[in-house]
Amino acid sequence: METKLVTNGYREIANNIDKRLQEFSKVLKKKDVFYELAFCLLTPQSNAKRCAEAVEIVREKGLFEGNLSLNEITDILKTKTRFHNNKASYLFNLKPVFQVLWAEFDLAQKDSNPLEIREWLVKNVKGVGLKESSHFLRNIGFRNLAILDRHILKNLNKSGVLKNNLKSPNKKEYLLIEKDFLQFSQKVGISMDELDLYFWYCETGEIFK
DNA sequence: ACCGGCAGGTGGACC
DNA sequence: TGGTCCACCTGCCGG
């Protein structure tokens, strides 16, 4: 069990992490929220920074305004992300479902039920599962949703939260691990969102999103 | 120069 | 209904 190690290592960069978390809660404008969802759609199995670069390009070229064809999106993603054909299709079809999301939920209201919104996203947005819906909601300011990717799972395993070395949890497993993660975060006195950024920092050497 | 390892998982088919 | 398996896909980086 590495509780102390986790806690000690965390202290050194706690200020930077909390500063980053505060920035997430400032994502309020409709278009910014749209591109945050677009970013999360691109990240599976791909390099996060290159995904952010891809989002910058489609933003400049007007994806939100409907100025990009499927082929144009595919070309942009080609050199930036894996599975560009699938993801281009997801981005190309994102606007209508995003409009429903925006109308259906008050995303500025961070104390509304994030679990309900997450379920809606998983069900309705093609390309978004539990991990990416949690990622998206965290990135626009919601709290206490576990973003269970390979890095976090690895660190949860190292911290003794998980018994088996699970790589890709199904829905049932995801929700159970999320509970254990929450419990662990309460035990060490560091929130899941802080731990998420910290674990990710441990694996990649930087605090990103 | 070549090669193995890795990059913030998800949809859909099949049973 | 819910689980398991597989396709998706390419560029970067260290040895």
Coordinates of C-alpha atoms (C1' of nucleotides) in Angstrom, one line a residue:
Chain A
M1 CA 0.0 0.0 0.0
E2 CA 1.5 3.3 -1.1
T3 CA -0.9 5.8 0.5
K4 CA 1.9 7.8 2.0
L5 CA 3.9 7.9 -1.2
V6 CA 0.8 9.1 -3.1
T7 CA 0.2 11.8 -0.6
N8 CA 3.7 13.0 -0.3
G9 CA 4.3 13.1 -4.0
Y10 CA 1.0 15.0 -4.5
R11 CA 1.9 17.8 -2.1
E12 CA 4.7 19.0 -4.3
I13 CA 2.4 19.9 -7.1
A14 CA -0.9 20.4 -5.3
N15 CA -1.0 24.1 -6.1
N16 CA -0.6 23.5 -9.8
I17 CA -3.2 20.9 -9.9
D18 CA -5.8 22.9 -8.0
K19 CA -5.1 25.9 -10.3
R20 CA -5.8 23.6 -13.3
L21 CA -9.0 22.4 -11.8
Q22 CA -10.2 25.9 -11.2
E23 CA -9.7 26.6 -14.9
F24 CA -12.0 23.8 -15.9
S25 CA -14.9 25.4 -14.1
K26 CA -14.5 28.5 -16.4
V27 CA -15.6 26.6 -19.5
L28 CA -19.1 28.0 -19.8
K29 CA -19.6 29.3 -23.4
K30 CA -21.6 27.0 -25.6
K31 CA -18.9 26.8 -28.3
D32 CA -16.1 26.1 -25.8
V33 CA -18.2 23.3 -24.3
F34 CA -18.7 21.9 -27.8
Y35 CA -15.0 21.8 -28.5
E36 CA -14.3 20.3 -25.1
L37 CA -16.6 17.4 -26.0
A38 CA -14.9 17.2 -29.4
F39 CA -11.5 16.9 -27.7
C40 CA -12.7 14.1 -25.5
L41 CA -14.1 12.3 -28.5
L42 CA -10.6 12.3 -30.0
T43 CA -8.6 11.2 -27.1
P44 CA -9.2 7.4 -26.9
Q45 CA -6.0 5.5 -27.5
S46 CA -4.5 8.7 -28.9
N47 CA -2.0 11.4 -27.8
A48 CA -3.9 14.0 -25.8
K49 CA -1.7 17.0 -26.9
R50 CA -2.1 16.1 -30.6
C51 CA -5.8 15.8 -30.0
A52 CA -5.8 19.3 -28.6
E53 CA -4.0 20.4 -31.8
A54 CA -6.5 18.8 -34.0
V55 CA -9.3 20.5 -32.1
E56 CA -7.6 23.9 -32.6
I57 CA -7.6 23.2 -36.4
V58 CA -11.2 22.1 -36.7
R59 CA -12.2 25.1 -34.6
E60 CA -10.4 27.6 -36.8
K61 CA -11.9 26.0 -39.8
G62 CA -15.4 26.2 -38.3
L63 CA -16.6 22.7 -37.4
F64 CA -19.2 24.2 -35.0
E65 CA -20.5 26.4 -37.7
G66 CA -20.8 23.4 -40.1
N67 CA -18.1 24.6 -42.4
L68 CA -16.3 21.2 -42.7
S69 CA -17.1 18.2 -44.7
L70 CA -16.5 14.7 -43.5
N71 CA -13.5 14.3 -45.8
E72 CA -12.0 17.6 -44.6
I73 CA -12.3 16.5 -41.0
T74 CA -10.8 13.1 -41.8
D75 CA -7.8 14.8 -43.5
I76 CA -7.3 17.0 -40.4
L77 CA -7.4 14.0 -38.0
K78 CA -5.3 11.8 -40.2
T79 CA -1.9 12.9 -38.8
K80 CA -3.1 13.7 -35.3
T81 CA -5.2 10.9 -33.9
R82 CA -5.7 7.2 -34.2
F83 CA -8.9 5.8 -35.8
H84 CA -9.4 9.0 -37.8
N85 CA -12.2 7.6 -39.9
N86 CA -14.4 6.7 -37.0
K87 CA -13.6 9.8 -35.1
A88 CA -14.1 12.1 -38.1
S89 CA -17.6 10.6 -38.4
Y90 CA -18.2 11.2 -34.7
L91 CA -17.2 14.9 -35.1
F92 CA -19.1 15.3 -38.3
N93 CA -22.3 14.2 -36.5
L94 CA -21.7 15.8 -33.2
K95 CA -23.5 19.2 -33.6
P96 CA -27.2 17.9 -33.6
V97 CA -26.8 15.8 -30.5
F98 CA -24.8 18.5 -28.8
Q99 CA -27.7 20.9 -29.4
V100 CA -30.0 18.5 -27.6
L101 CA -27.5 18.2 -24.7
W102 CA -27.3 21.9 -24.4
A103 CA -31.0 22.3 -24.4
E104 CA -31.7 19.4 -22.1
F105 CA -29.2 20.2 -19.3
D106 CA -27.9 23.3 -17.6
L107 CA -24.2 22.6 -17.8
A108 CA -23.3 25.7 -16.0
Q109 CA -25.1 24.3 -12.9
K110 CA -22.3 22.2 -11.5
D111 CA -24.4 20.9 -8.6
S112 CA -27.0 19.3 -10.9
N113 CA -26.8 15.6 -11.2
P114 CA -23.6 14.7 -13.2
L115 CA -24.4 11.0 -13.1
E116 CA -27.6 11.7 -15.0
I117 CA -25.8 13.7 -17.6
R118 CA -23.1 11.1 -17.9
E119 CA -25.7 8.4 -18.6
W120 CA -27.3 10.6 -21.2
L121 CA -24.0 11.2 -22.9
V122 CA -23.1 7.5 -23.0
K123 CA -26.5 6.6 -24.4
N124 CA -26.7 9.4 -27.0
V125 CA -23.3 10.5 -28.1
K126 CA -21.6 8.0 -30.5
G127 CA -18.0 7.7 -29.6
V128 CA -18.5 8.6 -25.9
G129 CA -18.4 5.9 -23.2
L130 CA -18.1 6.2 -19.4
K131 CA -14.5 7.2 -19.5
E132 CA -14.9 10.0 -22.0
S133 CA -18.2 11.3 -20.7
S134 CA -16.5 11.6 -17.2
H135 CA -13.5 13.3 -18.9
F136 CA -15.7 15.8 -20.6
L137 CA -17.8 16.6 -17.5
R138 CA -14.6 17.1 -15.5
N139 CA -13.2 19.4 -18.1
I140 CA -16.2 21.7 -18.0
G141 CA -16.1 21.9 -14.2
F142 CA -18.1 18.9 -12.8
R143 CA -16.5 17.0 -9.9
N144 CA -16.1 13.5 -8.5
L145 CA -16.5 11.5 -11.6
A146 CA -13.7 8.9 -12.1
I147 CA -11.9 9.1 -15.4
L148 CA -10.7 5.5 -15.6
D149 CA -8.1 5.3 -18.3
R150 CA -5.0 3.1 -18.5
H151 CA -2.9 5.5 -16.4
I152 CA -5.4 5.9 -13.6
L153 CA -6.1 2.2 -13.5
K154 CA -2.4 1.5 -13.3
N155 CA -1.9 3.9 -10.4
L156 CA -5.0 2.6 -8.6
N157 CA -3.5 -0.8 -8.9
K158 CA -0.2 0.4 -7.6
S159 CA -2.0 2.1 -4.7
G160 CA -3.7 -1.1 -3.7
V161 CA -7.2 0.1 -4.7
L162 CA -7.5 -2.6 -7.3
K163 CA -6.6 -6.2 -6.8
N164 CA -6.3 -7.4 -10.4
N165 CA -4.4 -5.6 -13.1
L166 CA -7.5 -4.5 -15.1
K167 CA -6.9 -2.8 -18.5
S168 CA -10.3 -2.1 -19.9
P169 CA -13.3 -2.3 -17.5
N170 CA -16.8 -3.0 -18.7
K171 CA -19.6 -0.8 -17.4
K172 CA -20.3 -2.8 -14.2
E173 CA -16.6 -3.0 -13.3
Y174 CA -16.2 0.7 -14.1
L175 CA -18.9 1.8 -11.6
L176 CA -17.5 -0.5 -8.9
I177 CA -13.9 0.8 -9.4
E178 CA -15.3 4.3 -9.3
K179 CA -16.7 3.6 -5.9
D180 CA -13.4 2.2 -4.6
F181 CA -11.6 5.2 -6.1
L182 CA -13.9 7.6 -4.3
Q183 CA -13.4 5.7 -1.0
F184 CA -9.6 5.8 -1.5
S185 CA -9.7 9.5 -2.2
Q186 CA -11.6 10.2 1.0
K187 CA -9.1 8.1 2.9
V188 CA -6.1 10.0 1.7
G189 CA -8.0 13.3 1.8
I190 CA -7.4 14.2 -1.8
S191 CA -10.3 14.5 -4.2
M192 CA -10.7 12.1 -7.2
D193 CA -10.2 15.0 -9.6
E194 CA -6.9 16.0 -7.9
L195 CA -5.8 12.4 -7.9
D196 CA -6.7 12.0 -11.5
L197 CA -4.5 14.9 -12.6
Y198 CA -1.8 13.7 -10.2
F199 CA -1.8 10.1 -11.4
W200 CA -1.8 11.3 -15.0
Y201 CA 1.1 13.6 -14.2
C202 CA 3.0 10.7 -12.7
E203 CA 2.7 8.8 -16.0
T204 CA 3.2 11.6 -18.5
G205 CA 5.2 14.2 -16.5
E206 CA 2.7 17.0 -17.1
I207 CA -0.6 18.4 -15.9
F208 CA -2.9 18.6 -18.9
K209 CA -6.6 17.9 -19.1
Chain B
dA1 C1' 17.9 2.6 -40.5
dC2 C1' 14.9 -0.6 -38.2
dC3 C1' 11.9 -2.1 -34.6
dG4 C1' 9.1 -2.7 -30.4
dG5 C1' 6.2 -0.1 -27.4
dC6 C1' 2.9 3.1 -26.7
dA7 C1' -0.9 6.8 -27.2
dG8 C1' -6.4 9.5 -21.4
dG9 C1' -11.5 3.4 -25.4
dT10 C1' -15.6 2.6 -28.0
dG11 C1' -19.0 0.5 -31.3
dG12 C1' -20.9 -3.4 -33.0
dA13 C1' -21.4 -8.3 -34.0
dC14 C1' -22.3 -12.5 -32.0
dC15 C1' -24.0 -15.7 -28.7
Chain C
dT1 C1' -30.2 -8.9 -21.4
dG2 C1' -25.6 -8.9 -20.7
dG3 C1' -20.8 -10.7 -21.6
dT4 C1' -17.0 -11.2 -24.6
dC5 C1' -14.3 -10.5 -28.7
dC6 C1' -12.5 -7.8 -32.3
dA7 C1' -11.9 -3.9 -35.6
dC8 C1' -10.6 0.6 -35.6
dC9 C1' -5.4 2.8 -37.2
dT10 C1' -1.0 5.7 -37.4
dG11 C1' 3.0 8.4 -36.0
dC12 C1' 6.4 9.2 -32.5
dC13 C1' 10.2 8.0 -29.8
dG14 C1' 14.0 5.3 -27.5
dG15 C1' 17.2 1.5 -28.0

